[in-house]
């Protein structure tokens, strides 16, 4: 599938902010299953961009604003080809798999997550992961606005609802309890209408297969409709945008993501 992405992030500050810096994990890489055709990041104010790669192998674009600003809009446009790999991820690995057994504040398990993992402890890893994925889809409620970026896996599971980030964190936490390395993925899922956020799912290391992707928010393994952008131990490592500024008072953040099938658009 050829996916077309248009991702806009707009910040508005109460008063002009200075020393605005943004770390952008918005650019995918090439690997088996996806090939980037063209990709561009723009800002609507003067500033400079600097490219680098982080410890997880993610492409990071640093943006430094030149002067005080009350508004800034970051726009991403691009296209990529995706292929069916049955959920198996064949991408360059830069860290030992054991790193992804490490729990974080966002994935730290509590007794409820421990009990969830125990339900699948007697199964082979692949079967356990599929069951965990479908169970979260069946038993958790997807609800926008019920959680924040700071909500932990344990808090979301107790509440019984959340967004894709929460589903991924719970899945990762439970998989790690089972001794299965697991990591967080941020990216895009092609949809029929624009969304207010990018998508998130998880990957787990299955003996004999390698890394396999699971999307518990939808109860499936990712298909050609998914574009993988960044990975990490949790959301904080793979967040599309993280920044800092001096002053500015309060802020309002608006995100619009249009991820769609480019070929379907051309036929309309």
PDB file of C-alpha atoms in Angstrom:
ATOM      1  CA  UNK A   1       0.000   0.000   0.000  1.00  0.00           C
ATOM      2  CA  UNK A   2       1.156   3.538  -0.641  1.00  0.00           C
ATOM      3  CA  UNK A   3       0.436   5.653   2.433  1.00  0.00           C
ATOM      4  CA  UNK A   4       0.216   9.421   2.323  1.00  0.00           C
ATOM      5  CA  UNK A   5       0.793  11.293   5.586  1.00  0.00           C
ATOM      6  CA  UNK A   6      -0.065  14.879   6.505  1.00  0.00           C
ATOM      7  CA  UNK A   7       0.651  15.580  10.196  1.00  0.00           C
ATOM      8  CA  UNK A   8       0.218  19.072  11.643  1.00  0.00           C
ATOM      9  CA  UNK A   9       1.062  20.149  15.192  1.00  0.00           C
ATOM     10  CA  UNK A  10       0.187  23.670  16.306  1.00  0.00           C
ATOM     11  CA  UNK A  11       1.316  25.254  19.592  1.00  0.00           C
ATOM     12  CA  UNK A  12      -0.158  28.556  20.807  1.00  0.00           C
ATOM     13  CA  UNK A  13       1.346  30.256  23.879  1.00  0.00           C
ATOM     14  CA  UNK A  14      -0.386  32.768  26.163  1.00  0.00           C
ATOM     15  CA  UNK A  15       2.571  35.134  25.831  1.00  0.00           C
ATOM     16  CA  UNK A  16       5.567  34.954  23.468  1.00  0.00           C
ATOM     17  CA  UNK A  17       7.961  32.145  24.375  1.00  0.00           C
ATOM     18  CA  UNK A  18      11.710  32.192  23.818  1.00  0.00           C
ATOM     19  CA  UNK A  19      14.332  29.477  23.361  1.00  0.00           C
ATOM     20  CA  UNK A  20      11.764  27.137  21.819  1.00  0.00           C
ATOM     21  CA  UNK A  21      13.289  23.714  21.099  1.00  0.00           C
ATOM     22  CA  UNK A  22      11.416  20.710  19.706  1.00  0.00           C
ATOM     23  CA  UNK A  23      12.668  17.123  19.391  1.00  0.00           C
ATOM     24  CA  UNK A  24      10.718  15.601  16.504  1.00  0.00           C
ATOM     25  CA  UNK A  25      10.470  11.840  16.059  1.00  0.00           C
ATOM     26  CA  UNK A  26       8.325  12.179  12.976  1.00  0.00           C
ATOM     27  CA  UNK A  27      10.389  10.564  10.198  1.00  0.00           C
ATOM     28  CA  UNK A  28      10.187   6.815   9.445  1.00  0.00           C
ATOM     29  CA  UNK A  29      13.114   4.694   8.292  1.00  0.00           C
ATOM     30  CA  UNK A  30      13.358   2.108   5.534  1.00  0.00           C
ATOM     31  CA  UNK A  31      13.271  -1.600   6.340  1.00  0.00           C
ATOM     32  CA  UNK A  32      11.600  -4.793   5.109  1.00  0.00           C
ATOM     33  CA  UNK A  33       7.919  -3.957   4.920  1.00  0.00           C
ATOM     34  CA  UNK A  34       8.183  -0.209   4.379  1.00  0.00           C
ATOM     35  CA  UNK A  35      10.023   2.131   2.020  1.00  0.00           C
ATOM     36  CA  UNK A  36       9.930   5.912   2.328  1.00  0.00           C
ATOM     37  CA  UNK A  37       9.285   7.567  -1.042  1.00  0.00           C
ATOM     38  CA  UNK A  38       9.453  11.175   0.106  1.00  0.00           C
ATOM     39  CA  UNK A  39       9.359  12.966   3.468  1.00  0.00           C
ATOM     40  CA  UNK A  40       9.480  16.590   4.582  1.00  0.00           C
ATOM     41  CA  UNK A  41       9.254  18.496   7.886  1.00  0.00           C
ATOM     42  CA  UNK A  42       8.500  22.236   7.864  1.00  0.00           C
ATOM     43  CA  UNK A  43       7.916  24.976  10.438  1.00  0.00           C
ATOM     44  CA  UNK A  44       5.993  28.196   9.883  1.00  0.00           C
ATOM     45  CA  UNK A  45       8.496  30.344  11.805  1.00  0.00           C
ATOM     46  CA  UNK A  46      12.184  31.010  11.259  1.00  0.00           C
ATOM     47  CA  UNK A  47      14.525  28.501  12.831  1.00  0.00           C
ATOM     48  CA  UNK A  48      17.009  25.743  12.160  1.00  0.00           C
ATOM     49  CA  UNK A  49      16.768  21.961  11.876  1.00  0.00           C
ATOM     50  CA  UNK A  50      19.385  19.421  12.912  1.00  0.00           C
ATOM     51  CA  UNK A  51      19.170  15.699  12.130  1.00  0.00           C
ATOM     52  CA  UNK A  52      20.434  12.888  14.363  1.00  0.00           C
ATOM     53  CA  UNK A  53      19.723   9.325  15.451  1.00  0.00           C
ATOM     54  CA  UNK A  54      18.868   8.370  19.030  1.00  0.00           C
ATOM     55  CA  UNK A  55      19.861   5.306  21.067  1.00  0.00           C
ATOM     56  CA  UNK A  56      16.916   3.300  19.697  1.00  0.00           C
ATOM     57  CA  UNK A  57      17.800   4.020  16.067  1.00  0.00           C
ATOM     58  CA  UNK A  58      15.002   6.559  15.615  1.00  0.00           C
ATOM     59  CA  UNK A  59      15.492   9.536  13.331  1.00  0.00           C
ATOM     60  CA  UNK A  60      15.361  12.711  15.428  1.00  0.00           C
ATOM     61  CA  UNK A  61      14.940  16.192  13.966  1.00  0.00           C
ATOM     62  CA  UNK A  62      15.755  18.993  16.386  1.00  0.00           C
ATOM     63  CA  UNK A  63      14.055  22.321  15.674  1.00  0.00           C
ATOM     64  CA  UNK A  64      15.412  25.543  17.199  1.00  0.00           C
ATOM     65  CA  UNK A  65      13.260  28.674  16.821  1.00  0.00           C
ATOM     66  CA  UNK A  66      15.176  31.856  16.030  1.00  0.00           C
ATOM     67  CA  UNK A  67      13.234  34.265  18.217  1.00  0.00           C
ATOM     68  CA  UNK A  68      10.253  34.801  20.525  1.00  0.00           C
ATOM     69  CA  UNK A  69       7.009  33.344  19.200  1.00  0.00           C
ATOM     70  CA  UNK A  70       3.368  33.083  20.212  1.00  0.00           C
ATOM     71  CA  UNK A  71       2.558  30.349  17.703  1.00  0.00           C
ATOM     72  CA  UNK A  72       4.426  27.593  15.961  1.00  0.00           C
ATOM     73  CA  UNK A  73       3.158  24.980  13.528  1.00  0.00           C
ATOM     74  CA  UNK A  74       5.173  21.883  12.596  1.00  0.00           C
ATOM     75  CA  UNK A  75       3.997  20.182   9.415  1.00  0.00           C
ATOM     76  CA  UNK A  76       4.992  16.743   8.160  1.00  0.00           C
ATOM     77  CA  UNK A  77       4.171  15.536   4.666  1.00  0.00           C
ATOM     78  CA  UNK A  78       5.299  12.315   3.075  1.00  0.00           C
ATOM     79  CA  UNK A  79       4.589   9.062   1.306  1.00  0.00           C
ATOM     80  CA  UNK A  80       5.760   5.516   1.939  1.00  0.00           C
ATOM     81  CA  UNK A  81       5.160   2.082   0.454  1.00  0.00           C
ATOM     82  CA  UNK A  82       4.256  -0.727   2.846  1.00  0.00           C
ATOM     83  CA  UNK A  83       4.202  -4.490   2.245  1.00  0.00           C
ATOM     84  CA  UNK A  84       2.563  -7.383   4.051  1.00  0.00           C
ATOM     85  CA  UNK A  85       4.976  -9.118   6.456  1.00  0.00           C
ATOM     86  CA  UNK A  86       2.330 -10.911   8.589  1.00  0.00           C
ATOM     87  CA  UNK A  87       3.224  -8.596  11.460  1.00  0.00           C
ATOM     88  CA  UNK A  88       6.890  -9.637  11.527  1.00  0.00           C
ATOM     89  CA  UNK A  89       9.265  -6.663  11.784  1.00  0.00           C
ATOM     90  CA  UNK A  90      12.616  -6.992  10.029  1.00  0.00           C
ATOM     91  CA  UNK A  91      14.448  -3.791  10.860  1.00  0.00           C
ATOM     92  CA  UNK A  92      18.048  -3.081  11.912  1.00  0.00           C
ATOM     93  CA  UNK A  93      18.528  -3.610  15.647  1.00  0.00           C
ATOM     94  CA  UNK A  94      20.843  -1.279  17.557  1.00  0.00           C
ATOM     95  CA  UNK A  95      20.252  -2.511  21.121  1.00  0.00           C
ATOM     96  CA  UNK A  96      20.349  -5.946  22.773  1.00  0.00           C
ATOM     97  CA  UNK A  97      16.869  -7.444  23.118  1.00  0.00           C
ATOM     98  CA  UNK A  98      17.290  -7.699  26.915  1.00  0.00           C
ATOM     99  CA  UNK A  99      16.998  -3.896  27.106  1.00  0.00           C
ATOM    100  CA  UNK A 100      13.304  -4.278  26.292  1.00  0.00           C
ATOM    101  CA  UNK A 101      12.657  -6.342  29.404  1.00  0.00           C
ATOM    102  CA  UNK A 102      13.238  -3.203  31.472  1.00  0.00           C
ATOM    103  CA  UNK A 103      10.105  -1.724  33.027  1.00  0.00           C
ATOM    104  CA  UNK A 104       9.701   2.067  33.188  1.00  0.00           C
ATOM    105  CA  UNK A 105       7.505   4.379  35.284  1.00  0.00           C
ATOM    106  CA  UNK A 106       4.869   4.225  32.530  1.00  0.00           C
ATOM    107  CA  UNK A 107       4.936   0.407  32.275  1.00  0.00           C
ATOM    108  CA  UNK A 108       5.683  -0.504  35.921  1.00  0.00           C
ATOM    109  CA  UNK A 109       3.357  -3.411  36.743  1.00  0.00           C
ATOM    110  CA  UNK A 110       1.036  -3.672  39.711  1.00  0.00           C
ATOM    111  CA  UNK A 111      -0.829  -6.770  40.975  1.00  0.00           C
ATOM    112  CA  UNK A 112      -3.586  -6.288  38.375  1.00  0.00           C
ATOM    113  CA  UNK A 113      -1.113  -6.354  35.473  1.00  0.00           C
ATOM    114  CA  UNK A 114       0.598  -9.311  37.124  1.00  0.00           C
ATOM    115  CA  UNK A 115      -2.735 -11.144  37.237  1.00  0.00           C
ATOM    116  CA  UNK A 116      -3.366 -10.268  33.595  1.00  0.00           C
ATOM    117  CA  UNK A 117      -0.013 -11.724  32.549  1.00  0.00           C
ATOM    118  CA  UNK A 118      -0.563 -14.837  34.665  1.00  0.00           C
ATOM    119  CA  UNK A 119      -3.650 -15.691  32.583  1.00  0.00           C
ATOM    120  CA  UNK A 120      -1.328 -16.499  29.661  1.00  0.00           C
ATOM    121  CA  UNK A 121       1.742 -17.816  31.488  1.00  0.00           C
ATOM    122  CA  UNK A 122       1.148 -21.458  30.472  1.00  0.00           C
ATOM    123  CA  UNK A 123       1.089 -20.705  26.727  1.00  0.00           C
ATOM    124  CA  UNK A 124       3.854 -20.548  24.154  1.00  0.00           C
ATOM    125  CA  UNK A 125       5.090 -16.956  23.635  1.00  0.00           C
ATOM    126  CA  UNK A 126       3.336 -16.334  20.305  1.00  0.00           C
ATOM    127  CA  UNK A 127       0.034 -17.750  21.529  1.00  0.00           C
ATOM    128  CA  UNK A 128       0.323 -15.806  24.791  1.00  0.00           C
ATOM    129  CA  UNK A 129       0.943 -12.541  22.947  1.00  0.00           C
ATOM    130  CA  UNK A 130      -1.978 -13.030  20.559  1.00  0.00           C
ATOM    131  CA  UNK A 131      -4.248 -13.854  23.503  1.00  0.00           C
ATOM    132  CA  UNK A 132      -3.026 -10.821  25.443  1.00  0.00           C
ATOM    133  CA  UNK A 133      -3.663  -8.595  22.411  1.00  0.00           C
ATOM    134  CA  UNK A 134      -7.219  -9.813  21.841  1.00  0.00           C
ATOM    135  CA  UNK A 135      -8.031  -9.793  25.555  1.00  0.00           C
ATOM    136  CA  UNK A 136      -7.077  -6.139  25.929  1.00  0.00           C
ATOM    137  CA  UNK A 137      -9.156  -5.292  22.860  1.00  0.00           C
ATOM    138  CA  UNK A 138     -12.152  -7.141  24.300  1.00  0.00           C
ATOM    139  CA  UNK A 139     -11.886  -6.006  27.916  1.00  0.00           C
ATOM    140  CA  UNK A 140     -10.583  -2.418  27.654  1.00  0.00           C
ATOM    141  CA  UNK A 141     -12.670   0.463  26.314  1.00  0.00           C
ATOM    142  CA  UNK A 142     -11.099   2.893  23.828  1.00  0.00           C
ATOM    143  CA  UNK A 143     -11.923   6.377  25.071  1.00  0.00           C
ATOM    144  CA  UNK A 144     -10.298   9.612  23.945  1.00  0.00           C
ATOM    145  CA  UNK A 145      -9.687  12.127  26.733  1.00  0.00           C
ATOM    146  CA  UNK A 146      -9.916   9.624  29.591  1.00  0.00           C
ATOM    147  CA  UNK A 147      -6.135   9.516  30.078  1.00  0.00           C
ATOM    148  CA  UNK A 148      -3.093  11.709  29.458  1.00  0.00           C
ATOM    149  CA  UNK A 149       0.472  11.152  28.252  1.00  0.00           C
ATOM    150  CA  UNK A 150       1.439  10.724  31.918  1.00  0.00           C
ATOM    151  CA  UNK A 151      -1.053   7.912  32.631  1.00  0.00           C
ATOM    152  CA  UNK A 152       0.694   4.659  33.519  1.00  0.00           C
ATOM    153  CA  UNK A 153      -0.226   1.168  32.353  1.00  0.00           C
ATOM    154  CA  UNK A 154      -1.405   0.280  35.856  1.00  0.00           C
ATOM    155  CA  UNK A 155      -3.651   3.356  36.080  1.00  0.00           C
ATOM    156  CA  UNK A 156      -5.179   2.706  32.652  1.00  0.00           C
ATOM    157  CA  UNK A 157      -5.885  -0.969  33.398  1.00  0.00           C
ATOM    158  CA  UNK A 158      -7.604  -0.109  36.678  1.00  0.00           C
ATOM    159  CA  UNK A 159      -9.704   2.530  34.899  1.00  0.00           C
ATOM    160  CA  UNK A 160     -10.580   0.051  32.156  1.00  0.00           C
ATOM    161  CA  UNK A 161     -10.263   2.592  29.386  1.00  0.00           C
ATOM    162  CA  UNK A 162      -7.757   4.691  27.486  1.00  0.00           C
ATOM    163  CA  UNK A 163      -6.256   5.366  24.069  1.00  0.00           C
ATOM    164  CA  UNK A 164      -3.805   3.425  21.924  1.00  0.00           C
ATOM    165  CA  UNK A 165      -0.865   4.578  24.080  1.00  0.00           C
ATOM    166  CA  UNK A 166      -2.475   2.991  27.146  1.00  0.00           C
ATOM    167  CA  UNK A 167      -3.297  -0.280  25.382  1.00  0.00           C
ATOM    168  CA  UNK A 168       0.330  -0.485  24.206  1.00  0.00           C
ATOM    169  CA  UNK A 169       1.754   0.225  27.674  1.00  0.00           C
ATOM    170  CA  UNK A 170      -0.377  -2.475  29.314  1.00  0.00           C
ATOM    171  CA  UNK A 171       0.562  -4.996  26.613  1.00  0.00           C
ATOM    172  CA  UNK A 172       4.267  -4.177  27.007  1.00  0.00           C
ATOM    173  CA  UNK A 173       4.163  -4.380  30.797  1.00  0.00           C
ATOM    174  CA  UNK A 174       2.431  -7.779  30.769  1.00  0.00           C
ATOM    175  CA  UNK A 175       4.732  -9.166  28.065  1.00  0.00           C
ATOM    176  CA  UNK A 176       7.809  -8.183  30.077  1.00  0.00           C
ATOM    177  CA  UNK A 177       6.383  -9.936  33.154  1.00  0.00           C
ATOM    178  CA  UNK A 178       6.185 -13.072  30.982  1.00  0.00           C
ATOM    179  CA  UNK A 179       9.885 -12.660  30.177  1.00  0.00           C
ATOM    180  CA  UNK A 180       9.218 -11.484  26.613  1.00  0.00           C
ATOM    181  CA  UNK A 181      11.094  -8.357  25.437  1.00  0.00           C
ATOM    182  CA  UNK A 182       8.572  -5.772  24.266  1.00  0.00           C
ATOM    183  CA  UNK A 183       8.739  -2.195  23.023  1.00  0.00           C
ATOM    184  CA  UNK A 184       6.524   0.768  22.225  1.00  0.00           C
ATOM    185  CA  UNK A 185       5.923   1.908  18.637  1.00  0.00           C
ATOM    186  CA  UNK A 186       4.603   5.243  17.412  1.00  0.00           C
ATOM    187  CA  UNK A 187       3.457   5.645  13.844  1.00  0.00           C
ATOM    188  CA  UNK A 188       0.443   5.978  11.605  1.00  0.00           C
ATOM    189  CA  UNK A 189      -2.607   3.919  10.720  1.00  0.00           C
ATOM    190  CA  UNK A 190      -4.431   4.730   7.491  1.00  0.00           C
ATOM    191  CA  UNK A 191      -8.010   5.774   8.191  1.00  0.00           C
ATOM    192  CA  UNK A 192     -10.923   7.248   6.285  1.00  0.00           C
ATOM    193  CA  UNK A 193     -10.923  10.525   8.217  1.00  0.00           C
ATOM    194  CA  UNK A 194      -8.303  12.765   9.896  1.00  0.00           C
ATOM    195  CA  UNK A 195      -7.465  12.030  13.546  1.00  0.00           C
ATOM    196  CA  UNK A 196      -6.360  14.165  16.500  1.00  0.00           C
ATOM    197  CA  UNK A 197      -3.226  12.075  17.187  1.00  0.00           C
ATOM    198  CA  UNK A 198      -0.811   9.614  15.656  1.00  0.00           C
ATOM    199  CA  UNK A 199      -1.207   5.907  16.431  1.00  0.00           C
ATOM    200  CA  UNK A 200       0.687   3.605  18.806  1.00  0.00           C
ATOM    201  CA  UNK A 201       1.142  -0.136  19.164  1.00  0.00           C
ATOM    202  CA  UNK A 202       3.731  -2.621  20.456  1.00  0.00           C
ATOM    203  CA  UNK A 203       6.317  -5.128  19.263  1.00  0.00           C
ATOM    204  CA  UNK A 204       7.417  -8.267  21.105  1.00  0.00           C
ATOM    205  CA  UNK A 205      10.305 -10.646  20.474  1.00  0.00           C
ATOM    206  CA  UNK A 206       9.045 -14.141  19.599  1.00  0.00           C
ATOM    207  CA  UNK A 207      11.575 -17.014  19.574  1.00  0.00           C
ATOM    208  CA  UNK A 208      12.052 -18.321  16.040  1.00  0.00           C
ATOM    209  CA  UNK A 209      10.229 -15.388  14.423  1.00  0.00           C
ATOM    210  CA  UNK A 210      11.907 -12.246  15.699  1.00  0.00           C
ATOM    211  CA  UNK A 211      10.065  -9.032  16.500  1.00  0.00           C
ATOM    212  CA  UNK A 212       6.320  -9.205  15.867  1.00  0.00           C
ATOM    213  CA  UNK A 213       3.954  -6.231  15.967  1.00  0.00           C
ATOM    214  CA  UNK A 214       0.673  -6.235  17.920  1.00  0.00           C
ATOM    215  CA  UNK A 215      -1.995  -3.525  18.061  1.00  0.00           C
ATOM    216  CA  UNK A 216      -4.114  -4.244  21.160  1.00  0.00           C
ATOM    217  CA  UNK A 217      -6.217  -1.110  20.605  1.00  0.00           C
ATOM    218  CA  UNK A 218      -7.587  -2.859  17.496  1.00  0.00           C
ATOM    219  CA  UNK A 219      -6.972  -6.481  18.491  1.00  0.00           C
ATOM    220  CA  UNK A 220      -4.819  -7.310  15.452  1.00  0.00           C
ATOM    221  CA  UNK A 221      -1.278  -7.521  14.139  1.00  0.00           C
ATOM    222  CA  UNK A 222      -0.426  -4.445  12.049  1.00  0.00           C
ATOM    223  CA  UNK A 223      -1.034  -4.687   8.303  1.00  0.00           C
ATOM    224  CA  UNK A 224       0.018  -2.673   5.258  1.00  0.00           C
ATOM    225  CA  UNK A 225      -2.172   0.148   6.627  1.00  0.00           C
ATOM    226  CA  UNK A 226       0.439   0.835   9.336  1.00  0.00           C
ATOM    227  CA  UNK A 227       3.558   2.981   9.029  1.00  0.00           C
ATOM    228  CA  UNK A 228       6.189   2.465  11.754  1.00  0.00           C
ATOM    229  CA  UNK A 229       8.005   5.680  12.766  1.00  0.00           C
ATOM    230  CA  UNK A 230       9.737   5.391  16.167  1.00  0.00           C
ATOM    231  CA  UNK A 231      10.279   2.854  18.960  1.00  0.00           C
ATOM    232  CA  UNK A 232      11.345   2.864  22.596  1.00  0.00           C
ATOM    233  CA  UNK A 233      10.771   1.443  26.043  1.00  0.00           C
ATOM    234  CA  UNK A 234       7.580   3.501  26.335  1.00  0.00           C
ATOM    235  CA  UNK A 235       5.817   6.581  24.967  1.00  0.00           C
ATOM    236  CA  UNK A 236       8.459   8.986  26.220  1.00  0.00           C
ATOM    237  CA  UNK A 237      11.156   7.415  24.046  1.00  0.00           C
ATOM    238  CA  UNK A 238       9.031   7.482  20.889  1.00  0.00           C
ATOM    239  CA  UNK A 239       6.810  10.553  21.334  1.00  0.00           C
ATOM    240  CA  UNK A 240       6.301  12.366  18.008  1.00  0.00           C
ATOM    241  CA  UNK A 241       7.146  15.720  19.600  1.00  0.00           C
ATOM    242  CA  UNK A 242       8.786  16.696  22.865  1.00  0.00           C
ATOM    243  CA  UNK A 243      10.016  20.177  23.576  1.00  0.00           C
ATOM    244  CA  UNK A 244      11.135  22.889  25.921  1.00  0.00           C
ATOM    245  CA  UNK A 245      10.782  26.670  26.025  1.00  0.00           C
ATOM    246  CA  UNK A 246      11.405  29.675  28.197  1.00  0.00           C
ATOM    247  CA  UNK A 247       8.314  31.609  29.262  1.00  0.00           C
ATOM    248  CA  UNK A 248       5.163  31.518  27.189  1.00  0.00           C
ATOM    249  CA  UNK A 249       2.741  30.953  30.075  1.00  0.00           C
ATOM    250  CA  UNK A 250       0.085  28.385  29.278  1.00  0.00           C
ATOM    251  CA  UNK A 251      -0.180  26.674  25.924  1.00  0.00           C
ATOM    252  CA  UNK A 252      -2.803  25.141  23.666  1.00  0.00           C
ATOM    253  CA  UNK A 253      -1.834  22.155  21.522  1.00  0.00           C
ATOM    254  CA  UNK A 254      -3.743  21.000  18.459  1.00  0.00           C
ATOM    255  CA  UNK A 255      -2.757  17.975  16.364  1.00  0.00           C
ATOM    256  CA  UNK A 256      -4.271  16.808  13.083  1.00  0.00           C
ATOM    257  CA  UNK A 257      -3.122  13.595  11.404  1.00  0.00           C
ATOM    258  CA  UNK A 258      -4.349  12.546   7.979  1.00  0.00           C
ATOM    259  CA  UNK A 259      -2.959   9.101   7.132  1.00  0.00           C
ATOM    260  CA  UNK A 260      -4.567   7.606   4.055  1.00  0.00           C
ATOM    261  CA  UNK A 261      -4.215   5.283   1.088  1.00  0.00           C
ATOM    262  CA  UNK A 262      -2.656   7.456  -1.605  1.00  0.00           C
ATOM    263  CA  UNK A 263      -3.908   5.192  -4.398  1.00  0.00           C
ATOM    264  CA  UNK A 264      -7.483   5.410  -3.189  1.00  0.00           C
ATOM    265  CA  UNK A 265      -7.213   9.189  -3.135  1.00  0.00           C
ATOM    266  CA  UNK A 266      -5.955   9.248  -6.730  1.00  0.00           C
ATOM    267  CA  UNK A 267      -8.918   7.153  -7.859  1.00  0.00           C
ATOM    268  CA  UNK A 268     -11.506   9.460  -6.314  1.00  0.00           C
TER     269      UNK A 268
END
